[in-house]
Amino acid sequence: MARTLAMFTDVSLCIGCRACQVACKQWNQLAPEEPEWTGSYQNHPHFTDKSFRLVRFFEETDDKGHIKQWHMMSDVCKHCAQAGCLEACPTGAIYRTEHGTVNINQDICNGCRYCVSACPFGVVAFNHDTGTATKCTFCNDRIHNGLGPACAKACPTQSIRFGYRDELATLAQKRVAELRKQGYANAQLYGEDQNGPLGGLNAFFLLLGKPAVYGLPEKPKLPQRNVFTDSLLSIGSAILVGLGAVVAFRDRGGKGGA
Ligand code: SF4
Ligand code: SF4
Ligand code: SF4
């Protein structure tokens, strides 16, 4: 396998201009969409089949409900090392590339949408025109021609960086240390640790607060793992109920015989 590629999004550098969102639409020839009012500058509320990049806006409030800080984050498919979408896909349409990214082969997708519910980040969207699941392709066509992802190229502040994962991880760790020195005590990386949740994310982030501030799960898990745990709990409960019924029956039998 080739050296793993990644995207590193540093939210401390994002100015919310949405150049990345527009560049993604343009390169991937994604059709325009009706704007949706979300109560903030964010448009749309979630990923769609025509929006693979989404600049999110958050207002962090203090205990009294006063706005403390604005946060902007350009969100995208995380190209997870343990990808729920890939594991759930029954046709093999979702595959891992030689660069470690996760793609959907549109010719093989049968539109079952198992991947939609299996993604812990709500990334996969269903395209009703093609009847297939869609998401960020990590600009597979561009990276194989030495161009780099369109979103990273368009970002005027280098909030989105593209490169080899190991080099980006070193850069990200230095940046966290720098920000903490500057007084950003809650600066932290999300998804950079390959020993962390989902084996690490190949699109990882530098956040200025807890993941919850950015609507991200603290410890993302694959829904499939929950199904397994839930199944064990259900089987355990069924056994307990069964044993309870046997005991009750024996008690009644004993009283009846006295
Ligand atoms: S973020 Fe979701 S869609 Fe992207 S690779 Fe991970 S599980 Fe799949
Ligand atoms: S990598 Fe390409 S497809 Fe993915 S969000 Fe960026 S521009 Fe869009
Ligand atoms: S282009 Fe860069 S600065 Fe502008 S919204 Fe996207 S990530 Fe933020």
Short mmCIF file of C-alpha atoms and ligand atoms in Angstrom, two decimals:
data_model
loop_
_atom_site.label_atom_id
_atom_site.label_comp_id
_atom_site.label_asym_id
_atom_site.label_seq_id
_atom_site.Cartn_x
_atom_site.Cartn_y
_atom_site.Cartn_z
CA MET A 1 0.00 0.00 0.00
CA ALA A 2 1.24 3.49 -0.85
CA ARG A 3 1.97 5.98 1.92
CA THR A 4 -1.30 7.15 3.50
CA LEU A 5 -2.58 10.53 2.36
CA ALA A 6 -4.63 12.81 4.59
CA MET A 7 -6.32 16.15 4.97
CA PHE A 8 -5.66 18.20 8.10
CA THR A 9 -8.20 20.92 8.87
CA ASP A 10 -7.04 23.54 11.38
CA VAL A 11 -10.18 25.35 12.56
CA SER A 12 -8.11 28.12 14.18
CA LEU A 13 -7.26 29.34 10.65
CA CYS A 14 -10.76 29.09 9.16
CA ILE A 15 -12.42 32.41 8.30
CA GLY A 16 -15.68 30.85 7.13
CA CYS A 17 -15.37 32.10 3.54
CA ARG A 18 -16.70 28.79 2.09
CA ALA A 19 -14.22 28.81 -0.81
CA CYS A 20 -13.65 25.12 -0.04
CA GLN A 21 -17.38 24.32 -0.23
CA VAL A 22 -17.69 26.13 -3.56
CA ALA A 23 -14.51 24.59 -5.02
CA CYS A 24 -15.79 21.11 -4.14
CA LYS A 25 -19.10 21.77 -5.86
CA GLN A 26 -17.37 23.20 -8.89
CA TRP A 27 -14.80 20.43 -9.38
CA ASN A 28 -17.31 17.64 -8.79
CA GLN A 29 -19.96 19.37 -10.93
CA LEU A 30 -22.50 19.19 -8.11
CA ALA A 31 -25.73 20.99 -8.95
CA PRO A 32 -26.84 24.14 -7.07
CA GLU A 33 -29.27 23.70 -4.18
CA GLU A 34 -31.96 25.84 -2.58
CA PRO A 35 -30.44 27.64 0.44
CA GLU A 36 -31.70 26.38 3.79
CA TRP A 37 -32.09 28.63 6.84
CA THR A 38 -30.27 27.05 9.76
CA GLY A 39 -30.38 29.94 12.23
CA SER A 40 -26.72 30.74 11.61
CA TYR A 41 -24.38 31.43 8.69
CA GLN A 42 -24.25 27.71 7.98
CA ASN A 43 -25.87 26.51 4.79
CA HIS A 44 -26.89 23.58 4.57
CA PRO A 45 -27.70 21.99 7.94
CA HIS A 46 -26.02 18.71 6.93
CA PHE A 47 -24.12 17.01 4.10
CA THR A 48 -26.21 16.42 0.98
CA ASP A 49 -25.72 14.55 -2.29
CA LYS A 50 -24.67 17.91 -3.72
CA SER A 51 -22.56 19.19 -0.80
CA PHE A 52 -19.57 16.98 0.06
CA ARG A 53 -17.83 19.81 2.00
CA LEU A 54 -19.77 21.74 4.60
CA VAL A 55 -18.54 24.78 6.51
CA ARG A 56 -20.16 24.57 9.93
CA PHE A 57 -20.73 27.55 12.22
CA PHE A 58 -21.12 27.26 15.98
CA GLU A 59 -21.72 29.81 18.72
CA GLU A 60 -20.19 28.77 22.05
CA THR A 61 -22.04 30.30 24.97
CA ASP A 62 -21.07 30.82 28.62
CA ASP A 63 -23.11 29.71 31.66
CA LYS A 64 -25.37 32.75 31.28
CA GLY A 65 -26.10 32.01 27.62
CA HIS A 66 -23.95 34.87 26.31
CA ILE A 67 -21.96 34.21 23.15
CA LYS A 68 -18.37 33.47 24.17
CA GLN A 69 -16.81 32.56 20.85
CA TRP A 70 -17.66 31.84 17.22
CA HIS A 71 -16.30 28.64 15.76
CA MET A 72 -16.06 27.78 12.08
CA MET A 73 -15.10 24.35 10.83
CA SER A 74 -14.96 23.00 7.31
CA ASP A 75 -16.33 19.48 7.69
CA VAL A 76 -15.88 16.52 5.36
CA CYS A 77 -15.84 12.72 5.16
CA LYS A 78 -13.19 11.55 7.63
CA HIS A 79 -11.91 8.66 5.45
CA CYS A 80 -11.81 6.60 8.69
CA ALA A 81 -9.27 3.79 9.13
CA GLN A 82 -12.19 1.68 10.42
CA ALA A 83 -14.94 2.92 8.15
CA GLY A 84 -18.53 2.07 9.13
CA CYS A 85 -19.75 2.76 5.59
CA LEU A 86 -17.24 0.35 4.07
CA GLU A 87 -17.98 -2.41 6.59
CA ALA A 88 -21.74 -2.10 6.07
CA CYS A 89 -21.70 -2.09 2.26
CA PRO A 90 -23.01 -5.49 1.03
CA THR A 91 -21.95 -5.11 -2.61
CA GLY A 92 -18.32 -4.06 -2.24
CA ALA A 93 -19.11 -0.69 -3.83
CA ILE A 94 -17.30 1.08 -0.98
CA TYR A 95 -13.59 0.40 -1.09
CA ARG A 96 -10.31 1.66 0.33
CA THR A 97 -7.87 3.16 -2.14
CA GLU A 98 -4.15 2.48 -2.13
CA HIS A 99 -3.74 5.88 -0.42
CA GLY A 100 -5.95 4.91 2.55
CA THR A 101 -8.98 6.96 1.48
CA VAL A 102 -12.53 5.57 1.22
CA ASN A 103 -14.53 5.80 -2.01
CA ILE A 104 -17.88 4.67 -3.40
CA ASN A 105 -17.91 3.00 -6.81
CA GLN A 106 -21.06 4.48 -8.31
CA ASP A 107 -21.36 1.62 -10.85
CA ILE A 108 -21.59 -1.03 -8.12
CA CYS A 109 -23.70 0.82 -5.50
CA ASN A 110 -27.22 -0.70 -5.44
CA GLY A 111 -28.75 2.12 -3.37
CA CYS A 112 -29.52 0.00 -0.26
CA ARG A 113 -28.33 2.89 2.00
CA TYR A 114 -26.79 0.65 4.69
CA CYS A 115 -23.77 2.96 4.55
CA VAL A 116 -25.91 6.01 5.34
CA SER A 117 -26.84 4.70 8.79
CA ALA A 118 -23.42 3.10 9.38
CA CYS A 119 -21.44 6.35 9.22
CA PRO A 120 -20.92 7.78 12.74
CA PHE A 121 -20.60 11.29 11.29
CA GLY A 122 -23.69 11.51 9.05
CA VAL A 123 -21.54 11.98 5.96
CA VAL A 124 -23.11 9.70 3.33
CA ALA A 125 -26.05 11.16 1.38
CA PHE A 126 -28.41 9.44 -1.04
CA ASN A 127 -28.73 10.77 -4.56
CA HIS A 128 -32.33 10.23 -5.69
CA ASP A 129 -31.48 10.95 -9.34
CA THR A 130 -28.83 8.23 -9.64
CA GLY A 131 -30.22 5.95 -6.90
CA THR A 132 -26.76 5.71 -5.30
CA ALA A 133 -24.94 6.79 -2.14
CA THR A 134 -22.52 9.71 -2.48
CA LYS A 135 -19.87 11.52 -0.48
CA CYS A 136 -16.44 13.19 -0.71
CA THR A 137 -14.15 11.28 -3.07
CA PHE A 138 -10.96 12.83 -1.63
CA CYS A 139 -10.72 14.16 -5.20
CA ASN A 140 -9.50 10.76 -6.34
CA ASP A 141 -9.21 11.99 -9.92
CA ARG A 142 -7.13 15.01 -8.89
CA ILE A 143 -4.78 13.28 -6.45
CA HIS A 144 -3.90 10.67 -9.11
CA ASN A 145 -2.85 13.54 -11.35
CA GLY A 146 -0.80 15.40 -8.76
CA LEU A 147 -3.32 18.20 -8.25
CA GLY A 148 -4.38 17.72 -4.61
CA PRO A 149 -7.98 18.11 -3.40
CA ALA A 150 -9.86 21.09 -4.82
CA CYS A 151 -11.04 22.22 -1.35
CA ALA A 152 -7.49 22.36 0.04
CA LYS A 153 -6.24 24.22 -3.05
CA ALA A 154 -8.99 26.83 -2.76
CA CYS A 155 -8.58 27.57 0.96
CA PRO A 156 -6.95 31.02 1.23
CA THR A 157 -5.71 30.57 4.81
CA GLN A 158 -4.32 27.00 4.60
CA SER A 159 -6.92 25.89 7.12
CA ILE A 160 -7.15 22.72 4.98
CA ARG A 161 -3.83 21.00 4.32
CA PHE A 162 -3.28 17.98 2.12
CA GLY A 163 -0.28 15.66 2.22
CA TYR A 164 1.20 12.51 3.71
CA ARG A 165 -0.52 11.59 6.96
CA ASP A 166 2.63 11.20 9.05
CA GLU A 167 3.97 14.62 8.00
CA LEU A 168 0.61 16.31 8.61
CA ALA A 169 0.37 14.68 12.06
CA THR A 170 3.75 16.17 13.06
CA LEU A 171 2.66 19.57 11.76
CA ALA A 172 -0.64 19.30 13.65
CA GLN A 173 1.06 18.39 16.94
CA LYS A 174 3.39 21.40 16.64
CA ARG A 175 0.45 23.67 15.89
CA VAL A 176 -1.43 22.48 19.01
CA ALA A 177 1.62 23.19 21.18
CA GLU A 178 1.95 26.65 19.60
CA LEU A 179 -1.72 27.50 20.18
CA ARG A 180 -1.61 26.31 23.79
CA LYS A 181 1.39 28.59 24.39
CA GLN A 182 -0.69 31.43 22.96
CA GLY A 183 -3.39 30.77 25.58
CA TYR A 184 -5.75 28.45 23.68
CA ALA A 185 -5.82 25.95 26.53
CA ASN A 186 -8.45 23.71 24.88
CA ALA A 187 -6.66 23.36 21.52
CA GLN A 188 -6.70 19.66 20.66
CA LEU A 189 -6.47 17.23 17.77
CA TYR A 190 -9.44 15.15 16.67
CA GLY A 191 -8.85 11.90 14.80
CA GLU A 192 -5.08 12.26 14.47
CA ASP A 193 -4.27 9.40 16.89
CA GLN A 194 -4.10 6.10 14.99
CA ASN A 195 -4.49 4.25 18.31
CA GLY A 196 -7.64 6.23 19.08
CA PRO A 197 -11.28 5.77 18.02
CA LEU A 198 -11.84 4.18 14.58
CA GLY A 199 -8.08 3.65 14.21
CA GLY A 200 -7.67 7.33 13.41
CA LEU A 201 -9.21 9.52 10.72
CA ASN A 202 -7.46 10.29 7.45
CA ALA A 203 -9.23 13.65 7.46
CA PHE A 204 -8.41 14.90 10.96
CA PHE A 205 -8.91 18.22 12.71
CA LEU A 206 -7.42 20.73 15.10
CA LEU A 207 -10.22 22.03 17.33
CA LEU A 208 -10.17 24.97 19.75
CA GLY A 209 -12.59 23.33 22.16
CA LYS A 210 -14.11 19.98 23.03
CA PRO A 211 -15.46 17.93 20.10
CA ALA A 212 -19.02 18.54 21.38
CA VAL A 213 -18.61 22.28 20.66
CA TYR A 214 -18.29 21.30 16.98
CA GLY A 215 -21.08 18.74 17.04
CA LEU A 216 -18.57 15.88 16.86
CA PRO A 217 -18.87 12.70 18.96
CA GLU A 218 -16.24 12.54 21.72
CA LYS A 219 -15.48 8.88 21.01
CA PRO A 220 -17.02 7.92 17.66
CA LYS A 221 -18.06 4.27 17.43
CA LEU A 222 -19.31 2.12 14.61
CA PRO A 223 -23.09 1.53 14.93
CA GLN A 224 -22.43 -2.12 13.95
CA ARG A 225 -20.50 -2.57 17.24
CA ASN A 226 -23.54 -1.26 19.16
CA VAL A 227 -25.76 -3.79 17.35
CA PHE A 228 -23.44 -6.59 18.53
CA THR A 229 -23.49 -5.31 22.14
CA ASP A 230 -27.26 -4.78 22.00
CA SER A 231 -27.73 -8.32 20.65
CA LEU A 232 -25.68 -9.77 23.53
CA LEU A 233 -27.72 -7.74 26.02
CA SER A 234 -30.98 -8.94 24.41
CA ILE A 235 -29.83 -12.57 24.53
CA GLY A 236 -28.76 -12.09 28.19
CA SER A 237 -32.13 -10.54 29.07
CA ALA A 238 -34.02 -13.35 27.29
CA ILE A 239 -32.06 -15.98 29.26
CA LEU A 240 -32.82 -14.17 32.57
CA VAL A 241 -36.54 -13.90 31.71
CA GLY A 242 -36.56 -17.61 30.78
CA LEU A 243 -34.86 -18.61 34.06
CA GLY A 244 -37.32 -16.40 35.99
CA ALA A 245 -40.25 -18.16 34.29
CA VAL A 246 -38.84 -21.61 35.12
CA VAL A 247 -38.34 -20.64 38.81
CA ALA A 248 -41.88 -19.18 39.02
CA PHE A 249 -43.34 -22.30 37.39
CA ARG A 250 -41.49 -24.60 39.82
CA ASP A 251 -42.63 -22.50 42.80
CA ARG A 252 -46.24 -22.69 41.66
CA GLY A 253 -45.85 -26.42 40.99
CA GLY A 254 -44.46 -26.89 44.53
CA LYS A 255 -47.35 -24.97 46.17
CA GLY A 256 -49.94 -26.82 44.05
CA GLY A 257 -48.53 -30.19 45.23
CA ALA A 258 -48.63 -29.25 49.01
S1 SF4 B 1 -16.71 9.47 7.81
FE1 SF4 B 1 -18.44 8.13 7.35
S2 SF4 B 1 -18.54 8.08 5.12
FE2 SF4 B 1 -16.49 8.83 5.65
S3 SF4 B 1 -15.19 6.98 5.72
FE3 SF4 B 1 -15.91 7.35 7.83
S4 SF4 B 1 -17.76 6.05 7.96
FE4 SF4 B 1 -17.32 6.29 5.76
S1 SF4 B 2 -11.48 16.29 -1.26
FE1 SF4 B 2 -12.53 16.83 -3.19
S2 SF4 B 2 -14.51 15.76 -3.03
FE2 SF4 B 2 -13.65 15.84 -0.94
S3 SF4 B 2 -14.48 17.71 -0.04
FE3 SF4 B 2 -12.47 18.27 -0.94
S4 SF4 B 2 -13.03 18.99 -2.99
FE4 SF4 B 2 -14.78 17.86 -2.25
S1 SF4 B 3 -11.78 27.93 2.34
FE1 SF4 B 3 -10.54 27.72 4.19
S2 SF4 B 3 -10.96 29.55 5.39
FE2 SF4 B 3 -12.55 29.44 3.83
S3 SF4 B 3 -14.23 28.33 4.85
FE3 SF4 B 3 -13.01 26.77 3.81
S4 SF4 B 3 -11.56 26.07 5.37
FE4 SF4 B 3 -12.41 28.02 6.10
#
